[in-house]
Each structure stands twice: as C-alpha cells, then as structure tokens.
Short mmCIF file of C-alpha atoms in Angstrom, two decimals:
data_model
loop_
_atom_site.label_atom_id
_atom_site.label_comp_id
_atom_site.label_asym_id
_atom_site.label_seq_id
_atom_site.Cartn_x
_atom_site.Cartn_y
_atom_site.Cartn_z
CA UNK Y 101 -123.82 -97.12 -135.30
CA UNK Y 102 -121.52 -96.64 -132.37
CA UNK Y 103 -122.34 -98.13 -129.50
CA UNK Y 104 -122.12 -96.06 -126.58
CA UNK Y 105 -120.36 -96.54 -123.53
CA UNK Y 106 -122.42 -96.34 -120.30
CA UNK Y 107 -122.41 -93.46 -118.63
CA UNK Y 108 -121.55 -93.71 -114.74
CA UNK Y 109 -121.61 -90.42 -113.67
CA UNK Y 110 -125.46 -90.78 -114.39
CA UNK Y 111 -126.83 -92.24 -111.31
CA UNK Y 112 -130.60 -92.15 -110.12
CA UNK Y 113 -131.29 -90.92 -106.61
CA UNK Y 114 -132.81 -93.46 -104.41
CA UNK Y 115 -135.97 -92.11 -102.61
CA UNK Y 116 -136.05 -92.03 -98.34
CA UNK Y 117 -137.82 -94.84 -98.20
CA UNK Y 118 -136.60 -97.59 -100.37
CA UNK Y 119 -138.85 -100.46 -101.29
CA UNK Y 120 -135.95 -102.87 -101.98
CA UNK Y 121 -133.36 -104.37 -100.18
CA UNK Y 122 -130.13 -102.24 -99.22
CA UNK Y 123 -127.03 -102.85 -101.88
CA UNK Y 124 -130.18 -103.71 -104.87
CA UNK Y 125 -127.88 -103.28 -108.06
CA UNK Y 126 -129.72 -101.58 -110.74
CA UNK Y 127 -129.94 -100.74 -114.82
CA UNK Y 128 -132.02 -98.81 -116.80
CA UNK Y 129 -131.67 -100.04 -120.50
CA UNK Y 130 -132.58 -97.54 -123.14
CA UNK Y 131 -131.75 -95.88 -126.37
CA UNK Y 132 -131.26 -92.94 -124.40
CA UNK Y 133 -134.74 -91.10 -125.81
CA UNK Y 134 -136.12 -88.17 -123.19
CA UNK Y 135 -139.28 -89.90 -123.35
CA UNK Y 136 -137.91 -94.17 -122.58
CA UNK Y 137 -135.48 -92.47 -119.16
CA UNK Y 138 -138.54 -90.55 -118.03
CA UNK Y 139 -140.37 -93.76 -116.45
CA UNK Y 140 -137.72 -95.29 -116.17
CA UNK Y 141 -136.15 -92.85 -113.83
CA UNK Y 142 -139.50 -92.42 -111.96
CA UNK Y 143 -139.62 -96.25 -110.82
CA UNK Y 144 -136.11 -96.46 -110.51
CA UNK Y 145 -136.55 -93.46 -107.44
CA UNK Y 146 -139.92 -94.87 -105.89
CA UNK Y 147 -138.26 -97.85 -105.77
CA UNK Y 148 -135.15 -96.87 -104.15
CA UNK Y 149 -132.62 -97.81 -105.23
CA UNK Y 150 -129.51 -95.78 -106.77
CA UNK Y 151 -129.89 -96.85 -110.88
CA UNK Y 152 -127.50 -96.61 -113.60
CA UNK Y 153 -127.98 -95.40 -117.12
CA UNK Y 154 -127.46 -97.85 -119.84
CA UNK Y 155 -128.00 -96.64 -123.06
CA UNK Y 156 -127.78 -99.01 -126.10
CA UNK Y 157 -126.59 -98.29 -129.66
CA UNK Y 158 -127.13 -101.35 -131.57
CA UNK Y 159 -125.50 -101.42 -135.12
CA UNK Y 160 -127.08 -102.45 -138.26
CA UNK Y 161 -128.65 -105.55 -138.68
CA UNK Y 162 -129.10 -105.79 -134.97
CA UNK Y 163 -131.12 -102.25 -134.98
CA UNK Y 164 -132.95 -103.47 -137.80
CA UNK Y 165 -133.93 -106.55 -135.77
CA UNK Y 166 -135.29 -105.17 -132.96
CA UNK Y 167 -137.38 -106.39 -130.54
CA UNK Y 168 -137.25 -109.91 -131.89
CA UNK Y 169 -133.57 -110.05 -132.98
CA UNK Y 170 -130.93 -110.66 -130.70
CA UNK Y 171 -128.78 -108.23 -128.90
CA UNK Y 172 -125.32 -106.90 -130.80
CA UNK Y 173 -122.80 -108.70 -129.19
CA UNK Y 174 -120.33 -105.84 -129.50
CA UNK Y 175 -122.86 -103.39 -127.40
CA UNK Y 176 -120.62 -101.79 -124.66
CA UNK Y 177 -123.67 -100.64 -122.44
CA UNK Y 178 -124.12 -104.51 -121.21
CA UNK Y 179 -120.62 -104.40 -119.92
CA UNK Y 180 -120.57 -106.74 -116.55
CA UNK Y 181 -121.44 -106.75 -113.63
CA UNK Y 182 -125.08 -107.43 -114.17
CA UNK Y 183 -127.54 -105.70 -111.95
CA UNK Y 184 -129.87 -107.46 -109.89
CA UNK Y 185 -132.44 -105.66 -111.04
CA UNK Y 186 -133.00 -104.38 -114.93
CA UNK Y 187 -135.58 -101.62 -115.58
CA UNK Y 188 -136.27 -101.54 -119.60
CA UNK Y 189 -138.45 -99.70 -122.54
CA UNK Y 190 -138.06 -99.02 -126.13
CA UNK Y 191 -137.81 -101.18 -128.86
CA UNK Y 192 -134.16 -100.96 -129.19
CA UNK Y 193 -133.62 -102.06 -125.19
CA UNK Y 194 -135.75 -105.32 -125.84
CA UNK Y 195 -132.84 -107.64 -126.88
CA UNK Y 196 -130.75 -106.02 -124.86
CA UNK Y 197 -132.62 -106.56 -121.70
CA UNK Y 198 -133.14 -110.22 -122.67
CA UNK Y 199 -129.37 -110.50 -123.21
CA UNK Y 200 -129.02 -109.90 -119.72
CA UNK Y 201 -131.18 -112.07 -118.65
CA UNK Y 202 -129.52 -115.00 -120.47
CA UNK Y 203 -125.76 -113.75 -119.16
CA UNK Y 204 -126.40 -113.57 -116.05
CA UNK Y 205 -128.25 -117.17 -116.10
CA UNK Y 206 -131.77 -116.01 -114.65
CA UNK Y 207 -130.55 -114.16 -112.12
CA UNK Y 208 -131.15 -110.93 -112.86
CA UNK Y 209 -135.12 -109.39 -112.47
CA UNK Y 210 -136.02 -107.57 -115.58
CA UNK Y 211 -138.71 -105.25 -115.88
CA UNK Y 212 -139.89 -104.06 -119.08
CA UNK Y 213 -142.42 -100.63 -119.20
CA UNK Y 214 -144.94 -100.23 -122.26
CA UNK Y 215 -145.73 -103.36 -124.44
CA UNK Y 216 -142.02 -104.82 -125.98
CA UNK Y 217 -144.51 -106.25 -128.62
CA UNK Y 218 -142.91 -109.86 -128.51
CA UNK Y 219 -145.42 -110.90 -126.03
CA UNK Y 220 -145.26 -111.54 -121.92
CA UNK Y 221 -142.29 -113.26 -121.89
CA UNK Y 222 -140.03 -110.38 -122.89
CA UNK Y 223 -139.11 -109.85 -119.05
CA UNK Y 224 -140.05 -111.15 -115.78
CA UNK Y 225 -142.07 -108.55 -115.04
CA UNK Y 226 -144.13 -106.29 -117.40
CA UNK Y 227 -146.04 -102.81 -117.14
CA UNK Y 228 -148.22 -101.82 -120.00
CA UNK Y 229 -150.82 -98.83 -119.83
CA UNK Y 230 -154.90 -99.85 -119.81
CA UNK Y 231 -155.16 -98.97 -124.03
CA UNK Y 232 -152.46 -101.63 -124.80
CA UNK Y 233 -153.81 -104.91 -125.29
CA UNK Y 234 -151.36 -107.05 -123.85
CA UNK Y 235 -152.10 -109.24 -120.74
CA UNK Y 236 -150.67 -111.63 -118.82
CA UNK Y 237 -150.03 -113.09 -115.56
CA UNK Y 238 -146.53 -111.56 -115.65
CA UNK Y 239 -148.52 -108.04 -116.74
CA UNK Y 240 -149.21 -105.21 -114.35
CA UNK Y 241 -152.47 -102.56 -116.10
CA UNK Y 242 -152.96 -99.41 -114.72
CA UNK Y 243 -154.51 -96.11 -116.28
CA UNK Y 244 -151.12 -94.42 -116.11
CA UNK Y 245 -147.39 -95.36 -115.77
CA UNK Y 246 -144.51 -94.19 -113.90
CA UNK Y 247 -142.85 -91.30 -114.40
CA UNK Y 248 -140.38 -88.99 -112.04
CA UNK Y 249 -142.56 -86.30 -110.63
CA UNK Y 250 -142.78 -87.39 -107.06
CA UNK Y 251 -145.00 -85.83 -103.84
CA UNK Y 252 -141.70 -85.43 -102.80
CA UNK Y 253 -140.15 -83.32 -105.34
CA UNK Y 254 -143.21 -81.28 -106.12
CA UNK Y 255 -143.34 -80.64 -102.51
CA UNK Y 256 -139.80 -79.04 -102.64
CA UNK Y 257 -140.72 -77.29 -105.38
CA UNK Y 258 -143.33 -75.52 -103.54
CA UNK Y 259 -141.32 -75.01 -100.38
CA UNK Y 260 -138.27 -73.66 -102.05
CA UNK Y 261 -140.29 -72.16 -105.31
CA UNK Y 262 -137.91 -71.41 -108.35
CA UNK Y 263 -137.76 -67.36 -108.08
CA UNK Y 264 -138.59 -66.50 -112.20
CA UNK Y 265 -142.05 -68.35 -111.42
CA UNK Y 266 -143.10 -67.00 -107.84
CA UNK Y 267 -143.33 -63.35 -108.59
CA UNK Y 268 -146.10 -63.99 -110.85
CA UNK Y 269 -149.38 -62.82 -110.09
CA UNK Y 270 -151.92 -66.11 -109.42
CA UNK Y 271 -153.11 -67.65 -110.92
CA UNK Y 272 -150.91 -69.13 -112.68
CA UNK Y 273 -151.03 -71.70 -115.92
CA UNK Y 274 -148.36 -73.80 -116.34
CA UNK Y 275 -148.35 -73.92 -120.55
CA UNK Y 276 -146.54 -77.54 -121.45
CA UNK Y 277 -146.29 -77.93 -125.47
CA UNK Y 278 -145.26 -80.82 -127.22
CA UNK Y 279 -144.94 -80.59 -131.38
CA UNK Y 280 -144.00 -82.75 -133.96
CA UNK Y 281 -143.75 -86.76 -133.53
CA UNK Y 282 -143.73 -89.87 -135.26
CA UNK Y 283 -147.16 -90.51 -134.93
CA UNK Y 284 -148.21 -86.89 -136.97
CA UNK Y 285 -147.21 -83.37 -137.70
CA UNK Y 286 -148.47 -80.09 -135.05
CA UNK Y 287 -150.49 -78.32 -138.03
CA UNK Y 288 -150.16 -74.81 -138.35
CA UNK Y 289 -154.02 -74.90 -138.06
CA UNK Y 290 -153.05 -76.82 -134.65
CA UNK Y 291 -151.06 -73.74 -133.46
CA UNK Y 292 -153.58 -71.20 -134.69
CA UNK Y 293 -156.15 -72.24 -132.23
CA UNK Y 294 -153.41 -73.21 -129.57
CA UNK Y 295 -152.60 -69.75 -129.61
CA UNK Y 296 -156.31 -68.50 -129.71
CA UNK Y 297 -156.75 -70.27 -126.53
CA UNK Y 298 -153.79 -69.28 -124.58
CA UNK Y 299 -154.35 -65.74 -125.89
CA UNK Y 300 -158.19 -65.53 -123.66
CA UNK Y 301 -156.19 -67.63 -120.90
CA UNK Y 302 -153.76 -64.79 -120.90
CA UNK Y 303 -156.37 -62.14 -119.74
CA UNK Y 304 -157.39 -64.49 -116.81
CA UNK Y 305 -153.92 -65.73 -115.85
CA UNK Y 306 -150.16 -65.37 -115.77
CA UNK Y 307 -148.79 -68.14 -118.38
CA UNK Y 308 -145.65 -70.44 -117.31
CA UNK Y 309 -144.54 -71.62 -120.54
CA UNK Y 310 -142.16 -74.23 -121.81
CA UNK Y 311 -141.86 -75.84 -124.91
CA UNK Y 312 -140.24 -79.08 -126.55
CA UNK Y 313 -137.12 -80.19 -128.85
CA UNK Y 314 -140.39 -81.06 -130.92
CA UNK Y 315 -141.86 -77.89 -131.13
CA UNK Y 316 -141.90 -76.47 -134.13
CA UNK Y 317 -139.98 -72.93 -134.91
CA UNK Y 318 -142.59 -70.51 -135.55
CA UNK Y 319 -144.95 -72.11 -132.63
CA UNK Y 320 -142.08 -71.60 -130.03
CA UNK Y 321 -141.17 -67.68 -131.26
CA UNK Y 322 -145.53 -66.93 -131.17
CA UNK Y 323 -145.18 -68.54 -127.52
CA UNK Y 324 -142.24 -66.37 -126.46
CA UNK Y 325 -143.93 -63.35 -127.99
CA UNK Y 326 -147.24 -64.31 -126.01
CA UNK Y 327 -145.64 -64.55 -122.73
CA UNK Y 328 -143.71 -61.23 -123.49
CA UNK Y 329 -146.85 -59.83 -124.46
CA UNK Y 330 -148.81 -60.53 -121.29
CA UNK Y 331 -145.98 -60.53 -118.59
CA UNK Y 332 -145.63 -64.47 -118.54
CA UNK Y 333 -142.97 -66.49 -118.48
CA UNK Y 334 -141.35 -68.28 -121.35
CA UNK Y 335 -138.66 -70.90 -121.03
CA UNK Y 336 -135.80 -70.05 -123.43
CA UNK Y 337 -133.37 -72.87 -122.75
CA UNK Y 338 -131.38 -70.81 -120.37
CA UNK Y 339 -130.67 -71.42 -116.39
CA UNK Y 340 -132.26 -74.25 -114.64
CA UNK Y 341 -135.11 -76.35 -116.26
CA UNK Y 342 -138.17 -75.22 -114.76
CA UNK Y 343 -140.19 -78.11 -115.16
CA UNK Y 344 -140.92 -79.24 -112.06
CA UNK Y 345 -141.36 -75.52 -110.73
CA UNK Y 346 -144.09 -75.17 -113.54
CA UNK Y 347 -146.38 -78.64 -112.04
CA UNK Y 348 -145.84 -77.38 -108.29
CA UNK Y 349 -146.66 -73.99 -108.67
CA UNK Y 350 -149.88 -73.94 -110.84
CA UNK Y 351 -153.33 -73.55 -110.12
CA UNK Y 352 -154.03 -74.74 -113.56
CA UNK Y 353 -151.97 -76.72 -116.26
CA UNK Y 354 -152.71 -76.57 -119.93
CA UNK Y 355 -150.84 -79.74 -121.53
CA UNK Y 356 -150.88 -80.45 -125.46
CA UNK Y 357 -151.87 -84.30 -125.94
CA UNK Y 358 -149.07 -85.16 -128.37
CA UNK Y 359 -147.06 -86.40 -125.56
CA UNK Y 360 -148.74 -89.28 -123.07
CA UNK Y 361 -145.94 -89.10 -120.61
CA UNK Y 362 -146.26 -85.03 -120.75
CA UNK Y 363 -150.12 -85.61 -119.48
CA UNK Y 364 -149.49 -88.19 -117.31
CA UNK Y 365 -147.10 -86.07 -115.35
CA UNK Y 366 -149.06 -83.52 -115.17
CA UNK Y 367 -152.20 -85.44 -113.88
CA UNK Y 368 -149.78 -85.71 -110.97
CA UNK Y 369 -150.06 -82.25 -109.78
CA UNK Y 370 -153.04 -82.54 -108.32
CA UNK Y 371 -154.54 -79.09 -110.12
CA UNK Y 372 -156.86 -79.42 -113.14
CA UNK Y 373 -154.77 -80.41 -116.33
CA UNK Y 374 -156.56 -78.88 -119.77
CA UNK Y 375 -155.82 -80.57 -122.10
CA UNK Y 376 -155.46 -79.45 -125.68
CA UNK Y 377 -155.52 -81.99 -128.88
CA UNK Y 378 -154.62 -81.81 -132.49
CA UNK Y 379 -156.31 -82.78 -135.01
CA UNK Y 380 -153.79 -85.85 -135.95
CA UNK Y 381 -153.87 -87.15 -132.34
CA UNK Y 382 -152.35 -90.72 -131.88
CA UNK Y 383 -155.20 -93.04 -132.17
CA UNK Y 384 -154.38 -94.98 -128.83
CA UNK Y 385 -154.00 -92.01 -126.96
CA UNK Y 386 -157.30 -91.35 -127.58
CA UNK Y 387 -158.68 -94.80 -125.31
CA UNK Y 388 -155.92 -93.01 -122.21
CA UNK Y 389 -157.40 -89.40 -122.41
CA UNK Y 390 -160.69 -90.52 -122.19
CA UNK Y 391 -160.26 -92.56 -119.47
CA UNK Y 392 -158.18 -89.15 -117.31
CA UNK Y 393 -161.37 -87.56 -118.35
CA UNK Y 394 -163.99 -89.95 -116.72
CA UNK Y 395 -161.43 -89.88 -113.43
CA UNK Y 396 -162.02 -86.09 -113.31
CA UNK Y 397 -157.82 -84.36 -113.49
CA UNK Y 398 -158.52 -83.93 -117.40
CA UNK Y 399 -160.38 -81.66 -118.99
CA UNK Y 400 -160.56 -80.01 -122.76
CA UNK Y 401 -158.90 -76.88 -123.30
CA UNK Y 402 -161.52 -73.84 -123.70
CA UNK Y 403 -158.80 -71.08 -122.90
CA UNK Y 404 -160.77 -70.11 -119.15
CA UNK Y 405 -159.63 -70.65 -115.74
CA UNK Y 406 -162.55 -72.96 -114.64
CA UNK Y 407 -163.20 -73.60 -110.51
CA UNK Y 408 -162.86 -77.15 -111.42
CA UNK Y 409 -161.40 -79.33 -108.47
CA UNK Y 410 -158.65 -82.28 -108.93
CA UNK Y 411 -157.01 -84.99 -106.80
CA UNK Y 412 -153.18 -86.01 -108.00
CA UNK Y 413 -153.71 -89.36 -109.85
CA UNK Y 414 -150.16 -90.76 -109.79
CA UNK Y 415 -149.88 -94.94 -109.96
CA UNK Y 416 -145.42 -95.11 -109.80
CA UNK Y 417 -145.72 -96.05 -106.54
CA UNK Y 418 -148.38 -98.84 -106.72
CA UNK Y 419 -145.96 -100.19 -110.18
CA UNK Y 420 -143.10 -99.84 -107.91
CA UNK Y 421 -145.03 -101.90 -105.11
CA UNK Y 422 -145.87 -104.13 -107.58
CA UNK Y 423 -142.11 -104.77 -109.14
CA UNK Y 424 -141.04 -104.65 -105.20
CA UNK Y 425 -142.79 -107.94 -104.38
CA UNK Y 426 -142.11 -109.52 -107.43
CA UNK Y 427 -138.55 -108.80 -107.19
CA UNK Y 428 -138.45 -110.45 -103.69
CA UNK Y 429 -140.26 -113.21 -104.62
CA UNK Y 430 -137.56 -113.78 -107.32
CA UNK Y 431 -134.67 -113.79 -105.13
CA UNK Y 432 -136.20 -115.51 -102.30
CA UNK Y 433 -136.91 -118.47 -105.45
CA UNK Y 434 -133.02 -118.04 -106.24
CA UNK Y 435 -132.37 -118.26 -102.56
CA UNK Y 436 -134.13 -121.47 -102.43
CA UNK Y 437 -132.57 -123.07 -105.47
CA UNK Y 438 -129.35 -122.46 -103.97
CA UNK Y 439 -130.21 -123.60 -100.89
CA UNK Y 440 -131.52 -127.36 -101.90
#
C-alpha cells in the first residue's frame, strides 16, 4: 500500500481556552478511519492546541505486523519535525506512534486512546474505556472517551440553528443509524423492528434522520421514505453535515448501538439518548451500555417520547486535564535533564 502523504491543510481548531502551553506542536496518528479522528479530534480541541492529521499507510509486512511490528520505514506521514505532543489510536498508528517516540529520543509525549493491545507501555500516556481490561499507572479509565462534540459547539448550534432542522415542529428526535461492522451484520430482522419503532415515534415526533457509510441500502431508502412519509427530515448526503445540528436541537435522540463513539456523543447532549440494539451487538459494548444506563442518559428504545430527564455526561475534558498535567510533567522532567 501507498503510504500517504500528510495532509496540512487539515488542521484542528484549538479551543478558547487552551490547556497547554502556547506554540504545543501536535499529531494525530491514524489510518485515517471516521471512527480513530473522531477522539482524536475531540482531545486534540479541549486541549487546545492547533493538531495536524497524520494518517499512516503502512505496506505489507509492516500492516501485517501491527501493533507489535515496527513502523515502515518508508511511511511519509512521520515526516520531521516531530510534535511535542502525539495523540494516537488504531492498530495501524501503534508502531507508528512508537516510531516517534524513538526519533525524536523521548522527547515527544505520546498519547494513545483505546487499548493498543501491547500493554501500558505503548505510549506515555494511555486512555482506555471502563470495559477494557487494561490498567496501569500510565492508564487513565473513565466510562466514556473523548470525542468532538463540545458545550461549545452544541451551544452554537443552538444559537445559530441549521435552518432544514428548526422549522420542524417539537419535538424533535434526532434518528442516528449505524449498520454493518466488523464485529456483525445489521439483520434485516434488525431493520424491521428499527423501523417499527421509529414508525410509533413518528406519530409523537418530527424525526431528524441521518444515516452511515455502514448503513445498509434498503435500510437507508425505508429511512428516507419514513421521513418523507411523516414530514421529517432525512439526510441525503447533500449541503452541510447536519450532525451537530441533529445533538443540539433534540429533545430526544434515538442512537443504534453498533457504534460506541455514535452513543457516546450523543450522551453528550444532555437530552435522553434511546438507544436501540441488534441482535449481534458487540459483546464489550454490552459492559459500556449498561453502565450509560445505571448513570441515567441511556435508555432502550420503545418508539415513545418518554418525560425522562438527562444531564450531558461528557469526560474529554477531564482526559484532556488528565493528558494536560502529564504532558507538563514530561517537559518540566526534560527541562530538568537538560538543565543538570
């Protein structure tokens, strides 16, 4: 495979108040999936600092290798100068974020999110959600992980409120639906009662739809013809993503629990997130969802609009806290070694 070259016009936009010192240099390593930039992005901005996007291609065996091989020494997205600071997930982006570690002879602060499954001492820093099992003293643990939907940005989204979603009658049900992964197939038995659901929602409330690269075919066209149906809204791919606009304007948000990072974001809405699961559910989401559950923002899916109350549960900034100090406590180490 060709590796990629890294993309500068990609930057991420530092947040008002950065946690890091001014000039911080910073990279987020990935293999460019939607799902590996999404927290990546989101610590990068509660952080502060202005990130950019490298994406890694290793070729074959290196690929093969990964997390426990070494990095291909040909990869063009670890082009110099190192960061001071190197944010990192995916099993592809392990030996690459070790690599630049080595090069740049302990300098650089790496930070690895989800478990890089060669143990602690993958990165300097590591965040890994309560249903992994790894631990450490190197390991932050927290229900859920970082990801880029802000108080900030939902509460522009409000203030400035995207116009395709405002005219809608309230309440409104943001619809987010996820499909096919690696971990299982969305069965068409899956979409029958999906749709069942959404259908007695529909009566109660105006649907906000959008769907997922993963969704399959005839589950996207019976969502469009449900929202046409009922006077929703249906995403088709064209003018802005309305993403964010769906989270900020809800009253409601019905999220399918294929996608962790999908939930998670949603949980940070502050509105009462039903949640509806397939029958081939990843087994270790299972230990997360139960846990949203017991905290109160998740709920099952029953197809009603429920008067059920929710706080936003949203841990980026305590991880970003968390990488903050231990990325000053790293340079003020360096700082000392030089110094003596």
């Amino acid at each position: 495979m060709t590796a990629l070259a890294p993309p500068p016009h990609r930057r991420i936009v530092a947040s008002p108040s950065p946690l890091l010192p001014a000039g911080t240099t910073a990279w987020l390593i990935t293999d460019g999936k939607a799902g590996d930039l999404a927290p990546c992005r989101g610590l990068a901005a509660a952080l502060g600092v202005v990130a950019q996007e490298r994406v890694v291609a290793p070729r074959p065996p290196f690929s093969w290798l990964a997390p426990r091989g070494p990095a291909d020494p040909r990869e063009r997205a670890l082009t110099p100068p190192l960061p001071d600071l190197a944010i990192a997930t995916g099993r592809r982006a392990v030996p690459a974020l070790r690599a630049v570690k080595r090069r740049s002879r302990n300098e650089t602060f790496t930070v690895f999110l989800r478990d890089p499954r060669i143990g602690p001492r993958a990165a300097d820093l590591i965040w890994v959600p309560a249903h992994d099992s790894l631990r450490g003293a190197n390991v932050i643990v927290t229900e859920t992980g970082p990801h880029p939907v802000s108080p900030d940005r939902l509460a522009a989204a409000r203030h400035h409120p995207d116009p395709r979603l405002a005219a809608l009658p309230r309440p409104r049900a943001a619809v987010l639906v996820g499909g096919d992964s690696r971990h299982g197939r969305f069965s068409n038995e899956d979409a029958r009662n999906l749709l069942a659901g959404l259908e007695r929602l529909a009566g109660e409330a105006s649907l906000m739809i959008t769907t997922s690269r993963r969704t399959p075919d005839r589950l996207r066209a019976a969502l469009a013809d449900l929202a046409r149906r009922h006077g929703g809204f249906f995403w088709d791919g064209s003018g802005e993503n309305p993403y964010l606009a769906l989270l900020a304007l809800a009253d409601t948000i019905v999220a399918t629990a294929d996608s962790a990072n999908m939930v998670t974001e949603a949980c940070a809405a502050g509105v009462p997130v039903r949640l509806f699961e397939p029958h081939n559910l990843y087994q270790r989401h299972h230990t997360l969802y139960d846990a949203l559950k017991r905290h109160g923002p998740v709920h099952p899916f029953t197809g009603r609009v429920e008067p059920l109350r929710s706080k936003p549960l949203d841990m980026t900034l305590a991880i970003a806290q968390a990488v903050a100090n231990a990325y000053i406590g790293h340079r003020d180490a360096l700082a000392r070694r030089t110094a003596s």
